[in-house]
Amino acid sequence: MAFNWRTQLQNQVNRDIIGREAFEKLVGSAGIGNDDTVVLYGDNNNWFAAYGFWLFKLYGHQKVHLLNGGRVKWLNEPESPLTKETPNVTPVKYAVAGVYAELRALLPEVLQASARQDRNLVDVRSVDEFTGKIIAPPNLPETAQRAGHIPNAKSIPWSTAVSPDGTFKSPEELNRIYVQEKGVDPAKASIAYCRIGERSSHTWFVLKYLLGIADVKNYDGSWTEYGNLIGAPIDNPSGGSNGAK
Amino acid sequence: MIDFICYMSHVTRVYSDIFELLPSEENPTPLVRIRKLNPAPDFKLYAKLEWYNPFGSVKDRAAWGMLRRLEKKGKVGQGHNLVEATSGNTGLSLAAMAIARGYKLRAIVPGRIPGEKKTLLKIVGADLEVLNDDVCPAPGLGEGSINRAKSHAKASPNEYVMPNQYENEENVQAHLTTTGPEIWKQTEGKITHFFAALGTCGTVTGVGRFLKSKNPAAKVIAVVPSEGHDVPGLRNISQLHVTKLFDSTVVDDILEIDYKLAYTRALELCRQEGLLAGPSSGLIFEGAREVAVHTKNGLGVMIFPDNIFKYLSNMRKHHPELETEGFGFFPTP
């Protein structure tokens, strides 16, 4: 069963996730019932699958998992098959059990977290994006008017959490890196952001489910929202790439 | 009607089809001695000119070995095609061989490769699938284009088979049974040093195993470009994980060379030796030069993988004086 994160998991008119009714329709038409177990996987080390996972959790689906290592790990297992067949599904009635909006950070909360420094604000983009050397990775269309990062954010690129075979590192190793080395305080609430909200979903999953931090939000507006705001404070240590460059 | 029956002959060089030209002990690619640029008179250096292969590079050997095995197993033919992640010489060899034999290559290439290379692949009949590989480097398994090719082979096994030059032992076998014996015969068993670069590592592993079986004292030296290099087709140590064919037991030494020298030496080979060698040849030559200077005495054979013609934009980048725009050296009438 395939979901396209860009065209099916996001509102095609406003910049937003799909609404409750659209989610019900999408999931129900895929033949997924409220009690079904959903396993998500995707490319790019599960960035988009993690975004889907976040959306399923936001809309209260209980039994949802990420396939550790994503599609690439599956592909490189000698015995695991692939098919191009389209599955036959019988649509079912799906009803959102509850909306868990506390999994999502919106701009006012991000501005507050940056100003008060009372939460872990984790920038998961590449170091060059964080330091303002570039606005976005090469050849990616979604960009911003300004480069840099949200003041008081910590730079922990999403790939920090991943082993060479594409799976997540062990919780012990993640704890050593995120908590001991990078200074994420597990007692504090946390917000992860990136450029368009997909890499940050990956780190959101790590912080919440592998490090066990209770209150973790994904700021899906991310840099393409923040870096376009008039008057928002920005740290840009490299001083480069601003404006129309 | 002209009465002419064509018999394959390496003497008259008449062939009934292009595949008869593929190299073997009886029909080796040439060994040409380096003259002006040899830094040590008692260390004889010979270049093995792999661009004399019928499809233009050393990759003919691996491509032919892999194809022949797939044909024997009945895995390729009408409607049963190849899929491979390649933007370079392997793609050219595979695509040209495949279409001449009645099937096709689907080449998975990264979007960032130059347009000329994509056009070349299309000229020799490949179907191109261009990937945008530049999405924030991922530490996951392998490269995007390799995984894409694997996906086709796994999801459509009746339609596609993947030779997979990075994992296919036929790649090594090709060099064990052709390149190695050719060099042994051509040097009358007197070779002391063999120089090759690392890409899939088929050449160094195959030739290395052959030479070591004949003379364990013969040195096998891998030449690699420095970090951040842009020499097409080559890998340095940090990029070696992609291949499964590297056999360190047959490699005596790995020499890292400043990659910019690949272009400088290639230009010198073109201008001073009349050898129209490409940048990977330039890099290997620099490695061999350094060994020749230190060792002083020996007989070295260098693989020169392909010629310069595919690398004009790379050459202009590293040697801006080669730009042809804006110079008025041509006499006006």
XYZ file of C-alpha atoms in Angstrom:
578
model
C 0.000 0.000 0.000
C 1.586 3.290 -1.056
C 1.014 6.784 0.320
C 2.742 9.746 -1.302
C 3.758 12.038 1.519
C 3.707 15.161 -0.612
C 0.408 14.698 -2.425
C -1.542 12.493 -0.014
C -0.324 13.346 3.470
C -0.374 17.110 2.967
C -3.147 19.549 2.177
C -2.782 20.453 -1.487
C -4.140 24.013 -1.117
C -3.003 25.375 2.236
C 0.398 24.473 3.639
C -0.722 22.004 6.272
C -1.054 18.346 7.095
C -4.213 16.725 5.765
C -7.236 17.327 7.973
C -9.048 14.789 10.076
C -11.626 13.932 7.423
C -9.068 13.587 4.666
C -6.996 11.301 6.903
C -10.044 9.152 7.630
C -10.788 8.911 3.943
C -7.192 8.117 2.966
C -6.667 5.440 5.601
C -10.156 3.918 5.192
C -9.825 3.697 1.422
C -6.532 1.843 1.919
C -8.488 -0.799 3.813
C -6.924 0.057 7.162
C -9.224 -0.253 10.154
C -8.880 1.436 13.526
C -7.555 -1.730 15.186
C -5.193 -2.727 12.402
C -1.428 -2.778 12.837
C 0.261 -0.428 10.395
C 3.953 -0.843 9.460
C 5.434 2.123 7.615
C 8.574 2.147 5.519
C 10.075 4.413 2.918
C 13.193 5.694 1.237
C 15.826 8.095 2.584
C 16.181 6.140 5.815
C 12.464 6.414 6.521
C 12.220 10.237 6.522
C 8.851 10.184 4.833
C 7.730 7.053 6.641
C 8.539 8.819 9.922
C 6.403 11.754 8.813
C 3.598 9.265 8.123
C 4.161 7.681 11.531
C 3.892 11.095 13.160
C 0.640 11.759 11.284
C -0.843 8.401 12.309
C 0.043 9.152 15.948
C -1.288 12.693 15.654
C -4.602 11.240 14.556
C -4.590 8.725 17.374
C -3.841 5.454 15.583
C -2.619 3.049 18.255
C -0.826 0.237 16.471
C 1.683 1.849 14.172
C 5.343 0.907 13.654
C 8.340 1.962 11.571
C 10.208 -0.762 9.662
C 13.716 -0.343 11.099
C 16.089 0.465 8.221
C 13.356 1.350 5.764
C 13.019 0.125 2.212
C 16.761 -0.003 1.568
C 17.382 -2.437 4.412
C 14.605 -4.656 3.072
C 15.986 -4.400 -0.452
C 19.417 -5.557 0.621
C 18.160 -8.585 2.571
C 18.699 -11.526 0.183
C 15.486 -13.322 1.107
C 13.055 -10.420 1.228
C 10.993 -10.153 -1.966
C 9.687 -7.099 -3.808
C 6.649 -6.952 -6.059
C 5.074 -4.422 -8.413
C 1.587 -5.839 -7.944
C -1.093 -3.435 -6.800
C -2.832 -4.873 -3.770
C -6.576 -5.446 -3.851
C -8.128 -3.630 -0.945
C -11.623 -3.394 0.391
C -12.239 0.101 1.712
C -13.357 0.259 5.315
C -14.824 2.918 7.547
C -12.076 4.590 9.519
C -12.764 7.030 12.322
C -10.046 9.154 13.904
C -9.956 8.208 17.584
C -8.617 11.540 18.774
C -6.397 14.367 17.655
C -3.118 14.554 19.579
C -2.156 18.089 18.662
C 0.510 18.080 21.388
C 2.760 16.146 19.001
C 2.982 19.184 16.735
C 4.759 22.487 17.350
C 3.394 25.595 15.699
C 5.319 28.821 15.220
C 4.324 30.710 18.402
C 5.537 27.851 20.565
C 8.814 27.668 18.635
C 9.439 31.395 19.060
C 8.720 31.027 22.759
C 11.012 28.012 23.128
C 13.810 29.890 21.388
C 13.370 32.981 23.570
C 12.918 31.219 26.905
C 15.401 28.397 26.290
C 13.210 26.137 28.380
C 13.034 23.296 25.848
C 15.444 21.300 23.727
C 15.209 22.854 20.291
C 16.876 20.399 17.904
C 17.878 21.393 14.375
C 18.284 18.145 12.432
C 19.440 19.607 9.106
C 22.963 19.279 7.729
C 25.675 21.351 9.373
C 25.932 23.583 6.290
C 22.234 24.432 6.527
C 22.507 25.048 10.272
C 25.471 27.392 9.943
C 23.839 29.299 7.092
C 26.367 28.298 4.474
C 23.507 26.998 2.339
C 19.737 27.466 2.590
C 18.800 23.999 1.363
C 20.615 20.913 0.072
C 21.445 21.165 -3.643
C 18.628 20.621 -6.143
C 15.826 20.743 -3.610
C 13.092 23.173 -4.528
C 11.750 24.134 -1.107
C 13.854 26.953 0.215
C 13.706 30.134 2.270
C 14.614 33.789 1.995
C 17.130 33.587 4.810
C 19.838 31.130 5.869
C 20.873 30.122 9.383
C 19.058 28.600 12.319
C 16.604 29.381 15.103
C 18.514 30.964 18.025
C 19.359 28.524 20.823
C 18.799 25.455 18.673
C 21.258 22.570 18.919
C 22.636 21.134 15.689
C 22.152 17.358 15.643
C 21.812 16.187 12.020
C 19.155 13.485 11.596
C 21.772 11.016 10.318
C 23.430 11.027 13.754
C 20.789 8.480 14.769
C 21.449 6.010 11.974
C 23.852 3.047 11.619
C 25.657 2.233 8.359
C 23.002 -0.359 7.454
C 20.240 2.246 7.735
C 18.791 1.050 11.040
C 18.578 3.161 14.179
C 21.505 3.068 16.574
C 20.931 1.365 19.930
C 19.152 3.347 22.660
C 22.374 3.306 24.717
C 24.374 4.780 21.870
C 21.655 7.311 21.105
C 21.612 8.323 24.751
C 25.361 8.795 24.752
C 25.236 10.970 21.635
C 22.077 13.019 22.160
C 22.133 13.411 25.934
C 25.786 13.207 26.974
C 27.544 14.657 23.929
C 24.996 17.028 22.446
C 23.383 18.127 25.674
C 19.749 17.217 25.075
C 18.112 17.331 28.508
C 15.724 14.361 28.684
C 13.798 16.005 31.489
C 12.820 18.903 29.256
C 10.211 19.096 26.525
C 11.708 18.982 23.037
C 11.002 20.326 19.562
C 12.636 18.993 16.397
C 12.750 20.926 13.144
C 14.381 20.697 9.731
C 13.482 22.296 6.408
C 10.086 20.878 5.477
C 9.293 18.585 8.384
C 10.278 15.168 7.099
C 13.821 14.800 8.486
C 12.571 16.250 11.762
C 9.902 13.524 11.945
C 12.784 11.040 11.938
C 14.472 12.750 14.906
C 11.090 13.289 16.580
C 10.713 9.492 16.527
C 14.211 9.043 17.982
C 13.676 11.525 20.813
C 10.221 10.255 21.740
C 10.374 6.499 21.189
C 14.047 5.559 21.392
C 15.198 8.061 24.027
C 11.864 8.065 25.822
C 11.456 11.815 26.216
C 7.851 12.361 27.230
C 7.012 15.630 25.499
C 8.433 15.846 21.979
C 6.934 17.918 19.186
C 7.643 18.007 15.481
C 7.800 21.549 14.064
C 6.693 20.653 10.537
C 6.672 24.293 9.440
C 10.430 24.112 9.945
C 12.938 26.336 8.146
C 10.753 26.948 5.106
C 8.345 28.689 7.466
C 10.779 30.218 9.934
C 13.378 31.372 7.389
C 10.736 33.328 5.497
C 9.327 35.287 8.456
C 9.664 39.041 8.670
C 11.504 40.029 11.815
C 12.136 36.591 13.289
C 15.478 36.319 15.104
C 18.044 34.185 13.251
C 21.547 32.980 14.048
C 23.659 32.809 10.925
C 27.245 32.098 11.976
C 28.566 31.746 8.421
C 26.846 34.956 7.346
C 26.371 33.511 3.887
C 23.667 32.586 1.433
C 21.147 35.205 2.423
C 18.575 36.748 0.171
C 18.080 35.775 -3.417
C 21.452 34.035 -3.873
C 29.171 -10.737 -56.389
C 32.449 -10.453 -54.546
C 33.674 -13.773 -53.280
C 34.986 -12.993 -49.814
C 34.584 -15.286 -46.867
C 35.409 -13.667 -43.624
C 37.456 -15.703 -41.179
C 38.396 -14.242 -37.869
C 42.105 -13.440 -37.874
C 44.171 -11.437 -35.422
C 46.899 -11.278 -38.085
C 44.911 -9.634 -40.850
C 42.518 -8.182 -38.270
C 39.444 -9.238 -40.176
C 36.505 -10.195 -37.991
C 32.975 -11.402 -38.568
C 31.614 -9.277 -35.729
C 32.828 -6.803 -33.156
C 32.763 -9.335 -30.315
C 35.633 -11.285 -31.883
C 37.788 -8.259 -31.152
C 37.425 -8.646 -27.402
C 40.807 -9.128 -25.721
C 42.503 -12.394 -24.869
C 46.025 -13.772 -24.576
C 46.008 -14.128 -28.390
C 44.610 -10.640 -28.897
C 45.938 -8.516 -26.045
C 45.519 -4.784 -25.704
C 48.845 -3.080 -26.459
C 51.638 -2.442 -24.000
C 53.445 0.785 -24.839
C 56.616 1.931 -23.139
C 56.799 5.329 -21.461
C 59.740 7.208 -22.865
C 60.194 10.913 -22.129
C 58.221 10.939 -18.904
C 59.925 7.960 -17.267
C 61.777 9.319 -14.211
C 63.993 6.247 -13.617
C 65.876 4.845 -16.626
C 66.298 1.384 -15.120
C 62.658 1.076 -14.143
C 60.900 0.269 -17.402
C 57.315 1.460 -17.396
C 54.713 0.149 -19.797
C 51.159 1.394 -20.238
C 48.465 -1.137 -21.131
C 46.208 0.815 -23.440
C 42.756 -0.373 -22.555
C 41.065 2.069 -24.902
C 42.047 -0.363 -27.651
C 39.184 -2.544 -26.468
C 36.324 -2.570 -29.005
C 33.931 -0.513 -26.874
C 36.602 1.846 -25.701
C 37.719 0.993 -22.193
C 38.938 -1.592 -19.685
C 35.288 -2.134 -18.759
C 34.743 -4.224 -21.875
C 36.372 -7.088 -20.041
C 34.075 -7.122 -17.006
C 30.990 -6.269 -19.077
C 31.655 -9.134 -21.491
C 32.380 -11.595 -18.693
C 29.172 -10.695 -16.867
C 27.050 -10.754 -20.040
C 28.403 -14.058 -21.263
C 27.536 -15.674 -17.939
C 24.021 -14.205 -18.001
C 23.522 -15.350 -21.601
C 24.669 -18.872 -20.716
C 22.176 -18.955 -17.866
C 19.436 -17.729 -20.206
C 18.825 -14.647 -18.086
C 19.072 -12.127 -20.936
C 17.582 -12.001 -24.426
C 14.497 -10.623 -26.115
C 12.393 -8.954 -23.405
C 14.900 -9.866 -20.697
C 17.031 -6.831 -20.195
C 19.840 -5.526 -18.041
C 19.618 -2.948 -15.302
C 22.773 -1.424 -13.844
C 23.750 1.642 -11.871
C 26.372 3.160 -14.112
C 27.149 6.472 -15.658
C 30.485 5.587 -17.097
C 32.397 3.064 -19.111
C 30.593 -0.025 -17.806
C 27.323 1.466 -18.980
C 28.742 2.191 -22.416
C 30.132 -1.324 -22.782
C 27.014 -3.037 -21.448
C 24.604 -0.920 -23.491
C 26.515 -1.310 -26.751
C 27.038 -5.038 -26.269
C 23.440 -5.630 -25.206
C 21.785 -3.849 -28.109
C 24.056 -5.609 -30.609
C 22.928 -8.911 -29.107
C 19.213 -8.125 -29.075
C 18.412 -6.799 -25.627
C 18.816 -3.542 -23.741
C 20.367 -1.846 -20.756
C 18.379 0.303 -18.378
C 21.056 2.598 -16.948
C 20.369 4.231 -13.584
C 22.391 7.431 -13.437
C 22.668 10.249 -10.901
C 21.245 13.548 -12.147
C 24.506 15.372 -11.470
C 26.536 13.605 -14.194
C 27.360 15.657 -17.297
C 24.839 15.742 -20.134
C 27.411 14.321 -22.571
C 27.571 11.067 -20.651
C 23.792 10.706 -20.643
C 23.743 11.350 -24.396
C 26.502 8.782 -24.965
C 24.486 6.145 -23.133
C 21.444 6.959 -25.263
C 23.524 6.826 -28.443
C 24.475 3.248 -27.636
C 20.855 2.345 -27.007
C 20.475 2.505 -23.228
C 17.213 3.478 -21.560
C 18.093 6.152 -19.026
C 16.609 6.561 -15.590
C 17.944 9.734 -14.007
C 17.899 9.951 -10.210
C 18.151 12.962 -8.001
C 20.749 11.571 -5.615
C 21.632 14.753 -3.827
C 19.162 14.572 -0.985
C 21.236 15.213 2.130
C 23.816 12.380 2.084
C 22.379 9.375 3.844
C 24.493 6.847 5.721
C 22.195 4.034 4.597
C 23.110 0.969 2.585
C 24.879 1.647 -0.659
C 24.177 4.388 -3.112
C 20.791 5.539 -4.349
C 21.360 4.467 -7.933
C 22.642 1.007 -6.960
C 19.620 0.468 -4.755
C 17.324 1.659 -7.536
C 18.844 -0.888 -9.918
C 18.483 -3.598 -7.269
C 14.826 -2.622 -6.862
C 14.111 -3.200 -10.558
C 15.896 -6.537 -10.541
C 14.078 -7.674 -7.419
C 10.614 -6.384 -8.295
C 10.674 -7.416 -11.980
C 12.898 -10.492 -12.182
C 11.383 -11.563 -15.520
C 12.086 -8.208 -17.076
C 15.438 -7.226 -15.576
C 18.626 -8.783 -14.365
C 21.354 -6.773 -12.684
C 24.951 -7.670 -13.594
C 26.073 -5.679 -10.525
C 29.686 -4.968 -11.330
C 30.371 -4.193 -7.650
C 29.478 -7.673 -6.463
C 29.782 -9.926 -9.521
C 32.694 -12.339 -9.318
C 32.711 -12.489 -13.148
C 34.215 -9.016 -13.018
C 37.234 -10.454 -11.187
C 37.274 -13.578 -13.378
C 37.475 -11.458 -16.527
C 40.767 -9.973 -15.355
C 42.024 -13.267 -13.971
C 41.536 -14.924 -17.363
C 42.406 -12.091 -19.766
C 44.256 -9.051 -18.371
C 46.532 -11.077 -16.087
C 47.605 -13.705 -18.644
C 48.023 -11.030 -21.324
C 50.425 -9.048 -19.155
C 52.327 -12.176 -18.114
C 52.818 -13.194 -21.727
C 53.588 -9.693 -22.955
C 56.302 -9.180 -20.339
C 57.606 -12.771 -20.648
C 56.887 -13.202 -16.965
C 59.329 -10.455 -16.023
C 56.833 -7.968 -14.593
C 57.898 -6.743 -11.140
C 55.196 -4.128 -10.440
C 51.554 -3.860 -11.478
C 49.694 -0.581 -11.088
C 45.921 -0.111 -11.205
C 43.364 2.210 -9.684
C 40.377 1.140 -7.585
C 36.772 1.383 -8.767
C 34.866 -1.873 -8.596
C 38.296 -3.411 -7.819
C 37.758 -6.145 -10.445
C 41.022 -5.269 -12.197
C 43.280 -5.149 -9.151
C 41.800 -8.290 -7.598
C 41.730 -10.334 -10.809
C 45.162 -9.338 -12.113
C 46.559 -9.423 -8.571
C 45.420 -13.016 -8.030
C 46.848 -14.087 -11.370
C 50.222 -12.427 -10.876
C 50.596 -13.674 -7.321
C 49.876 -17.229 -8.522
C 52.708 -16.912 -11.030
C 55.165 -14.922 -8.967
C 54.335 -14.065 -5.355
C 57.145 -11.499 -5.363
C 55.486 -9.363 -8.051
C 54.147 -6.215 -6.423
C 50.537 -5.180 -6.896
C 50.026 -1.505 -6.232
C 46.673 0.235 -6.030
C 46.657 3.948 -6.788
C 43.827 5.988 -5.279
C 42.864 9.647 -5.562
C 42.911 11.925 -2.501
C 39.716 12.828 -0.596
C 37.209 15.024 -2.360
C 38.364 13.825 -5.775
C 36.468 14.189 -9.034
C 38.173 11.498 -11.089
C 35.319 9.610 -12.779
C 35.075 5.899 -12.066
C 37.587 5.830 -9.230
C 37.168 5.340 -5.522
C 39.409 6.250 -2.645
C 39.642 4.312 0.574
C 36.637 5.979 2.194
C 34.493 5.053 -0.822
C 35.576 1.418 -1.037
C 32.675 0.020 1.001
C 30.496 0.131 -2.118
C 32.361 -2.759 -3.731
C 32.566 -6.334 -2.527
C 35.403 -7.305 -4.881
C 38.404 -5.779 -3.112
C 40.848 -8.478 -1.993
C 43.459 -6.861 0.207
C 45.544 -10.062 0.328
C 46.772 -9.521 -3.240
C 47.492 -5.806 -2.858
C 50.957 -4.911 -1.559
C 50.503 -1.192 -1.270
C 47.899 1.526 -1.680
C 49.252 4.866 -2.864
C 47.169 7.980 -2.372
C 47.821 10.654 -4.993
C 46.636 14.266 -5.059
C 43.731 13.910 -7.471
C 44.554 17.105 -9.363
C 47.700 15.367 -10.620
C 45.458 12.940 -12.528
C 44.617 15.754 -14.933
C 48.110 17.220 -15.103
C 49.734 13.864 -15.836
C 47.059 13.003 -18.412
C 47.852 16.227 -20.220
C 51.585 15.460 -20.122
C 50.992 11.960 -21.473
C 48.990 13.459 -24.338
C 51.579 16.092 -25.140
C 54.868 14.327 -24.508
C 54.250 10.654 -25.123
C 51.510 10.859 -27.736
C 49.355 8.755 -25.436
C 45.847 10.195 -25.413
C 45.233 8.963 -21.896
C 42.338 9.947 -19.629
C 42.575 11.209 -16.039
C 42.483 7.799 -14.346
C 45.515 6.828 -16.464
C 47.157 10.070 -15.343
C 46.603 9.161 -11.691
C 47.945 5.630 -12.117
C 50.954 7.000 -13.983
C 51.776 9.361 -11.126
C 51.644 6.438 -8.667
C 53.945 4.394 -10.898
C 56.354 7.330 -11.271
C 56.713 7.613 -7.509
C 57.418 3.896 -7.148
C 59.881 3.979 -10.069
C 61.814 6.844 -8.461
C 62.131 4.970 -5.164
C 62.657 1.469 -6.536
C 64.989 2.465 -9.376
C 64.986 -0.965 -10.994
C 62.106 -3.036 -12.337
C 59.482 -3.629 -14.974
C 56.184 -1.942 -14.273
C 52.878 -2.339 -16.093
C 50.181 0.291 -15.647
C 46.539 -0.099 -16.619
C 45.467 2.908 -18.684
C 41.691 2.445 -18.432
C 40.468 4.762 -21.187
C 41.396 7.720 -23.362
C 40.897 11.425 -22.956
C 37.939 12.011 -25.260
C 35.192 11.662 -22.656
C 36.808 14.083 -20.226
C 36.971 17.400 -22.015
C 34.912 19.299 -19.445
C 36.942 17.795 -16.564
C 40.142 18.809 -18.322
C 38.908 22.354 -18.888
C 37.952 22.618 -15.223
C 41.426 21.638 -14.016
C 43.349 23.322 -16.812
C 41.499 26.532 -17.632
C 44.127 27.322 -20.257
C 42.447 24.643 -22.400
C 39.346 26.843 -22.785
C 38.926 27.641 -26.466
C 36.704 30.677 -26.045
C 38.148 34.141 -26.340
C 41.564 33.412 -27.811
C 42.341 34.902 -31.192
C 45.188 32.654 -32.251
C 43.686 31.769 -35.605
C 45.058 33.762 -38.547
C 42.448 35.963 -40.175
C 42.243 36.021 -43.992
